[in-house]
Amino acid sequence: MKPLTEHDIRTSFVNCSKGEAKRLPLPKNLTDLDHWDDLDFLGWFDLSAPDRRYLVVERGDELVGLSLRSVSGNRGFLRRSLCSLCLTTHPGSGVSLMTAPKAGRAGREGNSVGLYICTDLDCSLYVRGRKKAAPGGRMEEYLTAEQQIERLRGNIDTFVERVFH
């Protein structure tokens, strides 16, 4: 991913109003982020509203920003859940159902799409081995790291496409 500016991020949102995009909090480490090449999307959460998450994805030559809500259940530590994007498993509340209002009129009418995603939104780092999941979190695969990254990108594209349709 290329480094993003505040303007890039705020103008990329497709499923919230311009006013909401203007007011949403930016990632705290945006200016210090040094691993842009390891990101397939920029994801962060709102410290003042823990159920709100945001992600910005490059799609071709454009950026697409999504406002998400996480639905967290009170799961026991022994229960594991699988992220639909990176296929990492996490115990407890490490994976959350994230819902995104659809873009345009459908979203204004209350329609949304959802997906189980790593609560910390660090899917890119798990796939690349830059962040370790709990023991048993990454299954041994026969795919190369590059193939796993392509699968992650394909899963993200599919989710973003569902927001538009």
Coordinates of C-alpha atoms in Angstrom, one line a residue:
M1 CA 0.0 0.0 0.0
K2 CA 1.2 3.5 -0.7
P3 CA 1.5 6.0 2.3
L4 CA -1.8 7.9 2.8
T5 CA -2.5 11.4 4.0
E6 CA -5.4 12.6 6.1
H7 CA -7.0 14.0 2.9
D8 CA -6.6 10.7 1.1
I9 CA -8.3 8.9 4.0
R10 CA -11.2 11.3 4.6
T11 CA -12.1 11.6 0.9
S12 CA -12.1 7.8 0.4
F13 CA -15.1 6.8 2.4
V14 CA -18.0 5.5 0.4
N15 CA -20.5 4.3 3.1
C16 CA -20.8 7.3 5.3
S17 CA -21.6 11.0 4.9
K18 CA -18.9 13.6 4.1
G19 CA -19.6 15.1 7.5
E20 CA -19.0 11.7 9.2
A21 CA -15.8 11.1 7.2
K22 CA -14.6 14.6 8.3
R23 CA -15.2 13.9 12.0
L24 CA -13.9 10.3 12.2
P25 CA -10.7 9.8 14.1
L26 CA -7.6 8.9 12.2
P27 CA -5.1 6.2 13.2
K28 CA -2.9 7.5 16.0
N29 CA 0.3 6.3 14.3
L30 CA -0.5 7.5 10.8
T31 CA 2.5 9.8 10.5
D32 CA 4.9 7.2 12.1
L33 CA 3.7 4.2 10.1
D34 CA 6.8 2.7 8.5
H35 CA 5.5 -0.6 7.1
W36 CA 3.2 0.6 4.3
D37 CA 4.6 -2.1 2.0
D38 CA 3.3 -4.8 4.4
L39 CA -0.3 -3.5 4.3
D40 CA -3.1 -4.6 2.0
F41 CA -5.4 -2.2 3.7
L42 CA -5.2 0.4 6.5
G43 CA -7.4 -0.6 9.4
W44 CA -8.0 1.1 12.7
F45 CA -10.5 1.5 15.5
D46 CA -12.0 4.5 17.3
L47 CA -10.7 4.6 20.9
S48 CA -13.7 6.6 22.0
A49 CA -16.2 4.1 20.4
P50 CA -14.7 0.6 20.6
D51 CA -17.4 -0.9 18.3
R52 CA -16.4 1.4 15.4
R53 CA -13.7 0.3 12.9
Y54 CA -12.4 1.8 9.7
L55 CA -10.5 0.5 6.8
V56 CA -9.1 2.0 3.6
V57 CA -8.3 -0.2 0.6
E58 CA -6.5 0.5 -2.7
R59 CA -8.7 -0.7 -5.6
G60 CA -6.8 0.0 -8.8
D61 CA -6.1 3.7 -8.9
E62 CA -8.7 4.7 -6.3
L63 CA -9.0 4.4 -2.5
V64 CA -12.1 3.0 -0.9
G65 CA -12.8 3.7 2.8
L66 CA -15.3 1.8 4.8
S67 CA -16.9 2.5 8.1
L68 CA -17.6 -0.7 10.1
R69 CA -19.3 -1.7 13.3
S70 CA -18.0 -4.6 15.2
V71 CA -20.4 -6.9 16.9
S72 CA -18.5 -8.5 19.8
G73 CA -19.8 -11.5 21.6
N74 CA -18.6 -12.5 25.0
R75 CA -16.8 -15.7 24.0
G76 CA -14.8 -17.9 26.3
F77 CA -11.1 -18.1 25.8
L78 CA -11.3 -21.7 24.7
R79 CA -13.6 -20.9 21.7
R80 CA -11.7 -20.0 18.5
S81 CA -13.0 -18.1 15.5
L82 CA -11.7 -17.8 12.0
C83 CA -11.1 -14.5 10.1
S84 CA -12.7 -14.6 6.7
L85 CA -10.0 -12.4 5.2
C86 CA -6.7 -13.9 6.3
L87 CA -7.9 -17.3 7.6
T88 CA -6.2 -16.7 11.0
T89 CA -7.9 -18.2 14.0
H90 CA -8.1 -16.4 17.3
P91 CA -9.3 -17.4 20.8
G92 CA -12.0 -15.4 22.6
S93 CA -12.9 -12.1 21.0
G94 CA -10.0 -12.0 18.5
V95 CA -12.4 -12.2 15.6
S96 CA -15.5 -10.0 15.4
L97 CA -18.4 -9.8 13.0
M98 CA -17.9 -6.5 11.3
T99 CA -20.8 -4.9 9.4
A100 CA -20.5 -2.2 6.8
P101 CA -23.5 -0.1 5.6
K102 CA -23.8 -0.5 1.9
A103 CA -22.8 2.4 -0.3
G104 CA -25.4 4.8 -1.7
R105 CA -29.1 4.6 -1.4
A106 CA -29.1 1.0 -0.1
G107 CA -26.9 2.0 2.9
R108 CA -29.2 5.0 3.6
E109 CA -32.1 2.6 3.7
G110 CA -30.3 0.5 6.4
N111 CA -28.8 -2.3 4.3
S112 CA -25.4 -3.7 5.3
V113 CA -23.0 -6.5 4.7
G114 CA -20.9 -8.4 7.3
L115 CA -17.8 -10.5 7.6
Y116 CA -15.9 -12.1 10.4
I117 CA -12.6 -10.2 10.6
C118 CA -9.6 -10.1 13.0
T119 CA -10.7 -7.6 15.7
D120 CA -7.3 -5.8 15.6
L121 CA -7.5 -5.5 11.7
D122 CA -3.9 -6.7 11.4
C123 CA -4.7 -9.4 8.8
S124 CA -1.9 -8.2 6.5
L125 CA 0.7 -8.6 9.3
Y126 CA -0.6 -12.1 10.2
V127 CA -0.3 -13.3 6.6
R128 CA 3.2 -12.0 6.3
G129 CA 4.4 -13.4 9.6
R130 CA 5.1 -9.9 11.0
K131 CA 2.6 -10.4 13.8
K132 CA 2.1 -13.7 15.5
A133 CA -1.3 -15.1 16.3
A134 CA -1.9 -17.2 19.4
P135 CA -0.6 -20.8 19.2
G136 CA -2.6 -22.6 16.5
G137 CA -3.7 -19.3 14.9
R138 CA -2.1 -19.8 11.5
M139 CA -2.6 -23.2 9.9
E140 CA 0.2 -24.7 7.9
E141 CA -0.5 -24.2 4.2
Y142 CA 0.9 -25.3 1.0
L143 CA 0.4 -21.9 -0.5
T144 CA 3.4 -19.6 -0.7
A145 CA 3.3 -16.3 1.2
E146 CA 2.7 -14.5 -2.1
Q147 CA -0.3 -16.7 -2.8
Q148 CA -1.7 -16.1 0.7
I149 CA -1.3 -12.4 0.2
E150 CA -3.2 -12.6 -3.1
R151 CA -6.0 -14.6 -1.4
L152 CA -6.2 -12.0 1.3
R153 CA -6.5 -9.2 -1.4
G154 CA -9.1 -11.2 -3.2
N155 CA -11.1 -11.6 0.0
I156 CA -10.9 -7.9 0.7
D157 CA -12.0 -7.0 -2.9
T158 CA -15.0 -9.4 -2.6
F159 CA -16.1 -7.7 0.6
V160 CA -15.7 -4.2 -0.8
E161 CA -17.6 -5.2 -3.9
R162 CA -20.5 -6.4 -1.7
V163 CA -20.6 -3.0 -0.2
F164 CA -21.2 -1.5 -3.6
H165 CA -23.8 -4.1 -4.8

